[in-house]
Amino acid sequence: MAQGCLKCLKYTMCFANFLCFLCGVAVLGFGVYMMVNFKMAALTPTLASFNLANMLLISGIVITCVSFLGFLGALKENRCLLLTFFLLLFLLMLVELTAACLLLMYEREIGRMVKEDLNNGLEKAKEKNETSTSVMNEWDLIQVQLNCCGINNVTDWGDKVPESCCLKNCNSPSVQYRSKGCLITLQNFFEENFLTTGISVIILCIVEVLGMCFAMTLFCHISRSGLGYKL
């Protein structure tokens, strides 16, 4: 009976770590996608300073490596790998909780800095120099992707409304511009995804706690059975 429960625990842990490995690969791919398609360092240096794409890349690599250690440790019944998996998973959970708490604490401050970045970026885009060209390209990109215009609305551009603000009838007197401002659109985007992100972090922490419990249970059984260095 005990051997049957152990095998069930062993293969359950292998399957769970395989799913975590796939999730890590997905996070890694999303980080590469963001790095290629979302380049707004000149427009929003505050968000760029967080290096979200690089953070996703690092997170994806860490998740895949940790899950591979857990999978291999459970499959080979290796105490060293299981203990390493437990410690890395514990550190990863602490980092995730710390990052979530910091975002909650400085949410308003980050929002204020992003608003200042957009105001500065709008002023730079109206100038005629090399810097304004790169900033204008980023404005065009964000306005098309987020379906917005200006910071609050189209009037922020004054008489120099870019083509990326146009929604319908671009070359006619009855031109129709995008109604929402980019600041409001960004705020709505983060607010809509805030609850989903919070629930995801909670579920991830629960999964990590269960993984640590499984790893310790398997580690203790292997220690009692004297198979600690089985390869």
mmCIF file with all atom_site columns, C-alpha atoms in Angstrom, residues 3 8 15 33 38 59 76 115 121 127 129 132 138 163 167 187 192 206 210 221 230:
data_model
loop_
_atom_site.group_PDB
_atom_site.id
_atom_site.type_symbol
_atom_site.label_atom_id
_atom_site.label_alt_id
_atom_site.label_comp_id
_atom_site.label_asym_id
_atom_site.label_entity_id
_atom_site.label_seq_id
_atom_site.pdbx_PDB_ins_code
_atom_site.Cartn_x
_atom_site.Cartn_y
_atom_site.Cartn_z
_atom_site.occupancy
_atom_site.B_iso_or_equiv
_atom_site.pdbx_formal_charge
_atom_site.auth_seq_id
_atom_site.auth_comp_id
_atom_site.auth_asym_id
_atom_site.auth_atom_id
_atom_site.pdbx_PDB_model_num
ATOM 1  C CA . GLN A 1 3   ? 4.721   1.574  -2.191  1.00 0.00 ? 3   GLN A CA 1
ATOM 2  C CA . CYS A 1 8   ? 1.401   7.646  -7.204  1.00 0.00 ? 8   CYS A CA 1
ATOM 3  C CA . PHE A 1 15  ? 3.429   15.145 -14.301 1.00 0.00 ? 15  PHE A CA 1
ATOM 4  C CA . TYR A 1 33  ? 7.356   38.252 -28.170 1.00 0.00 ? 33  TYR A CA 1
ATOM 5  C CA . PHE A 1 38  ? 6.825   46.171 -27.622 1.00 0.00 ? 38  PHE A CA 1
ATOM 6  C CA . SER A 1 59  ? 11.225  33.943 -15.100 1.00 0.00 ? 59  SER A CA 1
ATOM 7  C CA . LYS A 1 76  ? 15.333  9.226  -10.343 1.00 0.00 ? 76  LYS A CA 1
ATOM 8  C CA . LYS A 1 115 ? 1.497   59.892 -16.873 1.00 0.00 ? 115 LYS A CA 1
ATOM 9  C CA . GLY A 1 121 ? 6.773   62.013 -24.789 1.00 0.00 ? 121 GLY A CA 1
ATOM 10 C CA . GLU A 1 127 ? 9.433   68.751 -31.882 1.00 0.00 ? 127 GLU A CA 1
ATOM 11 C CA . ASN A 1 129 ? 14.525  66.372 -34.493 1.00 0.00 ? 129 ASN A CA 1
ATOM 12 C CA . SER A 1 132 ? 11.076  63.232 -31.902 1.00 0.00 ? 132 SER A CA 1
ATOM 13 C CA . GLU A 1 138 ? 6.407   54.699 -30.604 1.00 0.00 ? 138 GLU A CA 1
ATOM 14 C CA . GLU A 1 163 ? -2.345  59.489 -38.951 1.00 0.00 ? 163 GLU A CA 1
ATOM 15 C CA . LEU A 1 167 ? -10.113 55.611 -37.245 1.00 0.00 ? 167 LEU A CA 1
ATOM 16 C CA . GLN A 1 187 ? -5.260  52.286 -16.757 1.00 0.00 ? 187 GLN A CA 1
ATOM 17 C CA . GLU A 1 192 ? -9.039  44.691 -15.904 1.00 0.00 ? 192 GLU A CA 1
ATOM 18 C CA . ILE A 1 206 ? -0.534  27.212 -3.817  1.00 0.00 ? 206 ILE A CA 1
ATOM 19 C CA . LEU A 1 210 ? 2.081   21.640 -2.839  1.00 0.00 ? 210 LEU A CA 1
ATOM 20 C CA . HIS A 1 221 ? 10.725  8.398  2.246   1.00 0.00 ? 221 HIS A CA 1
ATOM 21 C CA . LYS A 1 230 ? 20.038  6.424  -6.569  1.00 0.00 ? 230 LYS A CA 1
#
